[in-house]
mmCIF file with all atom_site columns, C-alpha atoms and ligand atoms in Angstrom:
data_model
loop_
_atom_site.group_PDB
_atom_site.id
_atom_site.type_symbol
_atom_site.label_atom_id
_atom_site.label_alt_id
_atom_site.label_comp_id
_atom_site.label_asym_id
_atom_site.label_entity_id
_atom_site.label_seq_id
_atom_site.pdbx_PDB_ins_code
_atom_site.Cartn_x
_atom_site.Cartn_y
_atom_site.Cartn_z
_atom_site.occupancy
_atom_site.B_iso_or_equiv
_atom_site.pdbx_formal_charge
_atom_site.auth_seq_id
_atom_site.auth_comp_id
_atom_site.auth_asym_id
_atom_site.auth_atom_id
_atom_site.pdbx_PDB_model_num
ATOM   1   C  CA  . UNK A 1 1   ? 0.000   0.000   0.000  1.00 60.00 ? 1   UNK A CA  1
ATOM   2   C  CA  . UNK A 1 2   ? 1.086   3.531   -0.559 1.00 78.00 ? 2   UNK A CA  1
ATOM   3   C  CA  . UNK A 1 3   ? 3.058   4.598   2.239  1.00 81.00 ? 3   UNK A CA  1
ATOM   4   C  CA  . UNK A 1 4   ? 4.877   8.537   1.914  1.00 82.00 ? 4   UNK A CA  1
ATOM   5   C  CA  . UNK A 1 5   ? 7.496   9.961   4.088  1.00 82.00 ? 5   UNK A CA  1
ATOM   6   C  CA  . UNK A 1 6   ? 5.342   12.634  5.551  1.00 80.00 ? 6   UNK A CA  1
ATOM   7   C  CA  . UNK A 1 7   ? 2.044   11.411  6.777  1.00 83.00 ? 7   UNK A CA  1
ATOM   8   C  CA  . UNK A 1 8   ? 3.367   6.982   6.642  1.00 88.00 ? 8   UNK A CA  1
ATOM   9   C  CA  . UNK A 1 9   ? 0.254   4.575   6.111  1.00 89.00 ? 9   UNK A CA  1
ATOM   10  C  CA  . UNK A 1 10  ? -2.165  7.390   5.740  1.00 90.00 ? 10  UNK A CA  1
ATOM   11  C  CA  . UNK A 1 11  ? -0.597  8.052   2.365  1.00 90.00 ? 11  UNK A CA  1
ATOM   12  C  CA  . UNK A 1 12  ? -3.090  5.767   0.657  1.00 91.00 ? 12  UNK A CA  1
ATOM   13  C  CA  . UNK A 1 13  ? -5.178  8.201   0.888  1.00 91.00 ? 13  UNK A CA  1
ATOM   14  C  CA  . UNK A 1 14  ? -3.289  10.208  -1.465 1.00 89.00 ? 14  UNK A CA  1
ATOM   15  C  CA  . UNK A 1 15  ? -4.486  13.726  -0.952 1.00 88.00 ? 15  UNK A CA  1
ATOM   16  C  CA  . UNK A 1 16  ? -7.620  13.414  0.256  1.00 92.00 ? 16  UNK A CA  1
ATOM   17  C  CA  . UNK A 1 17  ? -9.306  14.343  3.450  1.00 93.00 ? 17  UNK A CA  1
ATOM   18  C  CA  . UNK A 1 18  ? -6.627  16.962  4.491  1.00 92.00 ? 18  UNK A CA  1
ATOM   19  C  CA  . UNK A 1 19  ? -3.335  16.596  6.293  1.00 91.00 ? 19  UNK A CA  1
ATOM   20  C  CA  . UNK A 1 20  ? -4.565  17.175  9.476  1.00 93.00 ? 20  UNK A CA  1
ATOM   21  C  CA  . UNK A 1 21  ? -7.552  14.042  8.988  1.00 93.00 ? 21  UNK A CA  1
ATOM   22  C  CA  . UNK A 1 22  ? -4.674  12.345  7.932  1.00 93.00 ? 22  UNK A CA  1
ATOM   23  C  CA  . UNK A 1 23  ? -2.527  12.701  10.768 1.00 92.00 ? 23  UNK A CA  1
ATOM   24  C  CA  . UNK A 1 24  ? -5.359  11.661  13.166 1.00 93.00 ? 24  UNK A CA  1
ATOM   25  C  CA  . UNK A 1 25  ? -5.779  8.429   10.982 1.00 93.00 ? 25  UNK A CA  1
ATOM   26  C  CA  . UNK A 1 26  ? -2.094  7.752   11.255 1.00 93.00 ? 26  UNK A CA  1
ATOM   27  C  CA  . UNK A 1 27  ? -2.380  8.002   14.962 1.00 91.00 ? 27  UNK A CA  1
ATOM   28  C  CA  . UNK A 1 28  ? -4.787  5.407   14.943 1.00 92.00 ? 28  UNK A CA  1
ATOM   29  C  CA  . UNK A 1 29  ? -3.223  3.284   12.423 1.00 92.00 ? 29  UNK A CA  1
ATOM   30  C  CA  . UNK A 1 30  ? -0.034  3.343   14.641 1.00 91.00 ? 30  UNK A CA  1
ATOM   31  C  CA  . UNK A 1 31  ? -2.137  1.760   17.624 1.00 91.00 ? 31  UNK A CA  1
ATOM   32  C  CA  . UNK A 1 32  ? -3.844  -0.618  15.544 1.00 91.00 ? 32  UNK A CA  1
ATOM   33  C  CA  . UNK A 1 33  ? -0.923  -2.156  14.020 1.00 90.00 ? 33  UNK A CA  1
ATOM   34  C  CA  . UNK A 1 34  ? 1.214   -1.688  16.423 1.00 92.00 ? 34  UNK A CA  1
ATOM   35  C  CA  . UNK A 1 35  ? 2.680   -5.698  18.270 1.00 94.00 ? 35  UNK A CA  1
ATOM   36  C  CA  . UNK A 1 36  ? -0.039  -6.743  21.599 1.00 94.00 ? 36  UNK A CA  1
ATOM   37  C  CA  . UNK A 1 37  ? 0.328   -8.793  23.591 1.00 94.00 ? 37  UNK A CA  1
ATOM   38  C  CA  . UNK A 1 38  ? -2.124  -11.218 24.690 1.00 94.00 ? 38  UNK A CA  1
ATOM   39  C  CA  . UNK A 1 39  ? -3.900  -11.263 27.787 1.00 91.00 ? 39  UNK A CA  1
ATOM   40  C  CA  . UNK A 1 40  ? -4.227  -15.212 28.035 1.00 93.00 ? 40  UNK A CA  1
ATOM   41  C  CA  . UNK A 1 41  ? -0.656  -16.769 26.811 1.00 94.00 ? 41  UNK A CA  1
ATOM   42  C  CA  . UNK A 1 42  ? 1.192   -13.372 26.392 1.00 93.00 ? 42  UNK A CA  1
ATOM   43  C  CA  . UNK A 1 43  ? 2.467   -14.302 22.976 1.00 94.00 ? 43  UNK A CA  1
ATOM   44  C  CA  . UNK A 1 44  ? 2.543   -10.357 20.728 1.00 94.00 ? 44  UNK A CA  1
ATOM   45  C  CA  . UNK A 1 45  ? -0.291  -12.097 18.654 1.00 94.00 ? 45  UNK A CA  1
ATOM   46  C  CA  . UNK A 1 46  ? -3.285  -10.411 18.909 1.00 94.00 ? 46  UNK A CA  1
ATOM   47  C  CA  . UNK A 1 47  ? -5.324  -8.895  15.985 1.00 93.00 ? 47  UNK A CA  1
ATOM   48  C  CA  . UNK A 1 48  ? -7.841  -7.220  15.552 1.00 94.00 ? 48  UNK A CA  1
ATOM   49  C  CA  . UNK A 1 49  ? -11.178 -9.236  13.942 1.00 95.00 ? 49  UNK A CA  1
ATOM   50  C  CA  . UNK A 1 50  ? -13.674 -6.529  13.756 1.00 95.00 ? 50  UNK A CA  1
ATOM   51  C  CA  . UNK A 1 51  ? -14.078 -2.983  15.707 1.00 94.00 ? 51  UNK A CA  1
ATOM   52  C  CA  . UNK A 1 52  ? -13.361 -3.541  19.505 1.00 93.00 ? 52  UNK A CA  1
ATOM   53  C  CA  . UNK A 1 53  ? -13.021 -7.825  18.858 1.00 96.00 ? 53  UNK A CA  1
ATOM   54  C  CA  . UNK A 1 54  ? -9.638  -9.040  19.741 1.00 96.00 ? 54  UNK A CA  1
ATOM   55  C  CA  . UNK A 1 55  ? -8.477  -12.407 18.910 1.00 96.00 ? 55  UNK A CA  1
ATOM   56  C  CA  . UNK A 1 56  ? -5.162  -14.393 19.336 1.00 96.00 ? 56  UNK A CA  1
ATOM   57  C  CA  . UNK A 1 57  ? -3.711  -16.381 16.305 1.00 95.00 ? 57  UNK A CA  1
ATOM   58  C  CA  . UNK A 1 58  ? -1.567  -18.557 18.675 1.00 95.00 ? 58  UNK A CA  1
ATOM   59  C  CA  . UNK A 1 59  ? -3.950  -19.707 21.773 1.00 95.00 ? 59  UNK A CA  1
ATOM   60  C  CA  . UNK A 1 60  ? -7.861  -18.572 19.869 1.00 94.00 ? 60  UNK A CA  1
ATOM   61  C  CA  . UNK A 1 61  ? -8.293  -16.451 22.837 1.00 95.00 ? 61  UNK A CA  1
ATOM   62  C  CA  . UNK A 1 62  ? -11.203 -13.988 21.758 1.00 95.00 ? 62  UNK A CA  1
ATOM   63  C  CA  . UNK A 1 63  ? -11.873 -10.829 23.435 1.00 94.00 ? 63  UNK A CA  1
ATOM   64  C  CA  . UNK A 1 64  ? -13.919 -7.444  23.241 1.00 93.00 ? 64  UNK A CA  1
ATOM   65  C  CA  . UNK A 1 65  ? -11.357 -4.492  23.818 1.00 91.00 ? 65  UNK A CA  1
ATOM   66  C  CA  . UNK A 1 66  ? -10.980 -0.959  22.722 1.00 92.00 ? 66  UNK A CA  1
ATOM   67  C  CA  . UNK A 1 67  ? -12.204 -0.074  19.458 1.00 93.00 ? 67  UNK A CA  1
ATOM   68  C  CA  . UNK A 1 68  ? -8.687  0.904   17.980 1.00 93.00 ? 68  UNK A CA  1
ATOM   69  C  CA  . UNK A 1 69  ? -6.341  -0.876  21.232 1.00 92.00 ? 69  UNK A CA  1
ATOM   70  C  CA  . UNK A 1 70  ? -7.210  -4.153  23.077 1.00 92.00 ? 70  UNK A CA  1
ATOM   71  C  CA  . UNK A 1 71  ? -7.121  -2.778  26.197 1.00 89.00 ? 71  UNK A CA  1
ATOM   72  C  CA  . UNK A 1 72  ? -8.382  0.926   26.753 1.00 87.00 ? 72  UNK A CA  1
ATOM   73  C  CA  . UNK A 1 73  ? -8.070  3.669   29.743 1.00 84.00 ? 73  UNK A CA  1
ATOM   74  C  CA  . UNK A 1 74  ? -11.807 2.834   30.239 1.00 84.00 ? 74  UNK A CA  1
ATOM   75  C  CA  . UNK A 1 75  ? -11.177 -1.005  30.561 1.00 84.00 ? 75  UNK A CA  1
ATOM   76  C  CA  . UNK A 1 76  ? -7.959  -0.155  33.280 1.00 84.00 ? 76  UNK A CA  1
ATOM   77  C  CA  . UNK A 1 77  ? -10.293 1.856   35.199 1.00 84.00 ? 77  UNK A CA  1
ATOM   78  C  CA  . UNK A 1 78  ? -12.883 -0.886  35.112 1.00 83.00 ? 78  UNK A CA  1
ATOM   79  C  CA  . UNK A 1 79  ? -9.993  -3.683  36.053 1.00 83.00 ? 79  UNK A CA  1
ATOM   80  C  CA  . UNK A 1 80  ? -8.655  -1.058  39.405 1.00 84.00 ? 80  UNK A CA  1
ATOM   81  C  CA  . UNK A 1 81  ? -5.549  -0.565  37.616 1.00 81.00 ? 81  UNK A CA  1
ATOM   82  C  CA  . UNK A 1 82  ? -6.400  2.799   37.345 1.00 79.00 ? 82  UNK A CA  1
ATOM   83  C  CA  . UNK A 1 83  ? -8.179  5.286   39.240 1.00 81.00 ? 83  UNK A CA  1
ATOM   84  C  CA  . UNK A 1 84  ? -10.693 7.906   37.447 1.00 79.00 ? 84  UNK A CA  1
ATOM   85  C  CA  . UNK A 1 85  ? -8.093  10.866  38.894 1.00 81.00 ? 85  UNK A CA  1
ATOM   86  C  CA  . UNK A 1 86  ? -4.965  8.980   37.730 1.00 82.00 ? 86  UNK A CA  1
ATOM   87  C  CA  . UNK A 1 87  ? -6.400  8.408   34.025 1.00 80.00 ? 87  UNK A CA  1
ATOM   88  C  CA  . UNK A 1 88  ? -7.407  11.817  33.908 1.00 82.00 ? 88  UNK A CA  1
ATOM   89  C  CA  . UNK A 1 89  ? -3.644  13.476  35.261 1.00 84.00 ? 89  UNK A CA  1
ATOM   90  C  CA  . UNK A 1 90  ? -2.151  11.163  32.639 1.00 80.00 ? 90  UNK A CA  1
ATOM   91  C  CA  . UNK A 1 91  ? -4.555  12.015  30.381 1.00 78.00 ? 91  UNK A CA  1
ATOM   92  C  CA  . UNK A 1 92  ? -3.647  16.214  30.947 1.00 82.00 ? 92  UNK A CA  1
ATOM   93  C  CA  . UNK A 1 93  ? 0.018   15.141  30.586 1.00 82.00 ? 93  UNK A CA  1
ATOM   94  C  CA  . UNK A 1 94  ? 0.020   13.443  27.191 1.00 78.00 ? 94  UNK A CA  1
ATOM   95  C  CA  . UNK A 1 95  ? -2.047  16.781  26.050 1.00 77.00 ? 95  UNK A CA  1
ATOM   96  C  CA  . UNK A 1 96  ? 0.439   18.798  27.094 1.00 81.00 ? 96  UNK A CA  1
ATOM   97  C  CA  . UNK A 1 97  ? 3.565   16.815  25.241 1.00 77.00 ? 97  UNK A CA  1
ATOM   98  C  CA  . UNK A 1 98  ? 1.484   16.707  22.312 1.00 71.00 ? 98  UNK A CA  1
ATOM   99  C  CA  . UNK A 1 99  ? 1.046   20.551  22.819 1.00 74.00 ? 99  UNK A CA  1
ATOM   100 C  CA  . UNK A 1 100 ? 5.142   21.273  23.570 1.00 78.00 ? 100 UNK A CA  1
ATOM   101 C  CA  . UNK A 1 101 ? 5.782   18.669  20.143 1.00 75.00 ? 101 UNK A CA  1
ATOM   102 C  CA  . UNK A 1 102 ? 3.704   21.387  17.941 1.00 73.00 ? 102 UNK A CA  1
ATOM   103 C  CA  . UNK A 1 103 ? 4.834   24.509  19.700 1.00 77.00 ? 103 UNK A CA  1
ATOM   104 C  CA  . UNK A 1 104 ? 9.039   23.401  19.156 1.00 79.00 ? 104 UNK A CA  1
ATOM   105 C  CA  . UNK A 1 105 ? 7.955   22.140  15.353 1.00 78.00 ? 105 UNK A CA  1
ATOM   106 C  CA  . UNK A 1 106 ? 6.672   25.596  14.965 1.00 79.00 ? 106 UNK A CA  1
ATOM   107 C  CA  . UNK A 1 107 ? 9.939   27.200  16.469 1.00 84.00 ? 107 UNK A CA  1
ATOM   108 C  CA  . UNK A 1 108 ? 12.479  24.788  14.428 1.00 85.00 ? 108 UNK A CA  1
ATOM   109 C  CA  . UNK A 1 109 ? 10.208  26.349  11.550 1.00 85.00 ? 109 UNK A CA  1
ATOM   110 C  CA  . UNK A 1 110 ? 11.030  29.153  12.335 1.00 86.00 ? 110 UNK A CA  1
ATOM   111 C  CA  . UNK A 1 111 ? 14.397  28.980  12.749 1.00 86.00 ? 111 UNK A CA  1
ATOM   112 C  CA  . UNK A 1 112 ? 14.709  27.939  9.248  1.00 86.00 ? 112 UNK A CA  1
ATOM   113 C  CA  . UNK A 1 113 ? 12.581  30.350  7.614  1.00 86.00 ? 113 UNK A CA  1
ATOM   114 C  CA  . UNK A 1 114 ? 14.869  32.707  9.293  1.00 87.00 ? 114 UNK A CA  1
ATOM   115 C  CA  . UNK A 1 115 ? 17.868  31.485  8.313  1.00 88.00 ? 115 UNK A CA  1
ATOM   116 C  CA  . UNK A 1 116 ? 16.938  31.269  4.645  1.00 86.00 ? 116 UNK A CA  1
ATOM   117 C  CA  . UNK A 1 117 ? 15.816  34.692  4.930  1.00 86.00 ? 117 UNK A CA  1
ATOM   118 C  CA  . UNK A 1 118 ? 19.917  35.450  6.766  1.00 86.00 ? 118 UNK A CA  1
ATOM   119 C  CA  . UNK A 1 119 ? 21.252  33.919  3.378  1.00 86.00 ? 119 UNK A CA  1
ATOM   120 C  CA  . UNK A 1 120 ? 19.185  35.415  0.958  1.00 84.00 ? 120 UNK A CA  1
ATOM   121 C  CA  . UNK A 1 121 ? 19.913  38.348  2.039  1.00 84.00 ? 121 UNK A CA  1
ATOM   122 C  CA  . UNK A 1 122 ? 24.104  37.924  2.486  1.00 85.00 ? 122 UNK A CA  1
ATOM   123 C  CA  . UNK A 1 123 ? 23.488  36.682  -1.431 1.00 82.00 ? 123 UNK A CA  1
ATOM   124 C  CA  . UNK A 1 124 ? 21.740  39.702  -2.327 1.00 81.00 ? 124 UNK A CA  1
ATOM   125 C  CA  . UNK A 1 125 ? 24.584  42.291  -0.331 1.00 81.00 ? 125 UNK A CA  1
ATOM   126 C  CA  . UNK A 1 126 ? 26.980  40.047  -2.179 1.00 81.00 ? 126 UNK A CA  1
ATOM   127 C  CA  . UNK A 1 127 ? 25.562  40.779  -5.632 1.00 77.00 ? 127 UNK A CA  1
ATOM   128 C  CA  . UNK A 1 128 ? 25.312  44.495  -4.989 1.00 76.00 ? 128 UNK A CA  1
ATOM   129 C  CA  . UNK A 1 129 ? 28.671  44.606  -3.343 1.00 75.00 ? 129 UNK A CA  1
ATOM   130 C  CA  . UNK A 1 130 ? 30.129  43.129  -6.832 1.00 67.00 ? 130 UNK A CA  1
HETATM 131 ZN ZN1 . ZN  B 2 .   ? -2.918  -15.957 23.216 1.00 66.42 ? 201 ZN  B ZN1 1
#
């Protein structure tokens, strides 16, 4: 499948939808691919069968999970794993990174535009210089 440097797996959809769509979908593309684990033998062999169905290809272990994950935040509340306060701090957190990751990406962007702009105009002082 078409995969491009910029936005992976979601470059089958050529350029439809809109980068930002596209970004979202890679997100959960990365989480739906990505190597679980199974619950019952704890073999990395889980798949996904249909939306929130989990199955094992080693033991046949079949599960419902998270639509897009086996397990979710919902089902470690659920389990005690979690409490409702600590899934919600951790959720804040992980808004934040993602926040920080755009903000620098914007900056190094900056940086560069800047730069260029340095050059282009040493070039031009060059030119008039000569
Ligand atoms: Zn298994």
């Amino acid at each position: 499948m078409a995969k491009t440097k910029k936005v992976l797996s979601t470059g089958r959809f050529r350029n439809r939808y809109g980068l930002k769509i596209r970004r979202r979908v890679l997100e959960v593309d990365k989480t739906l691919r990505a190597r679980h684990t199974c619950p019952n033998c704890a073999r990395p062999k889980l798949s996904r069968t249909a939306i929130g169905i989990w199955k094992c290809w080693k033991c046949g272990k079949r599960f419902a999970g998270g639509a897009y994950a086996p397990t979710t935040v919902a089902t470690k509340i659920m389990k005690g794993e979690l409490t409702a306060a600590e899934a919600l701090m951790a959720e804040k957190a992980e808004a934040e990174t993602v926040e920080k990751k755009a903000e620098s990406e914007a900056e190094l962007k900056a940086k560069a535009a800047a730069e260029k702009a340095a050059e282009a105009a040493e070039k031009t002082a060059e030119k008039t210089a000569e």
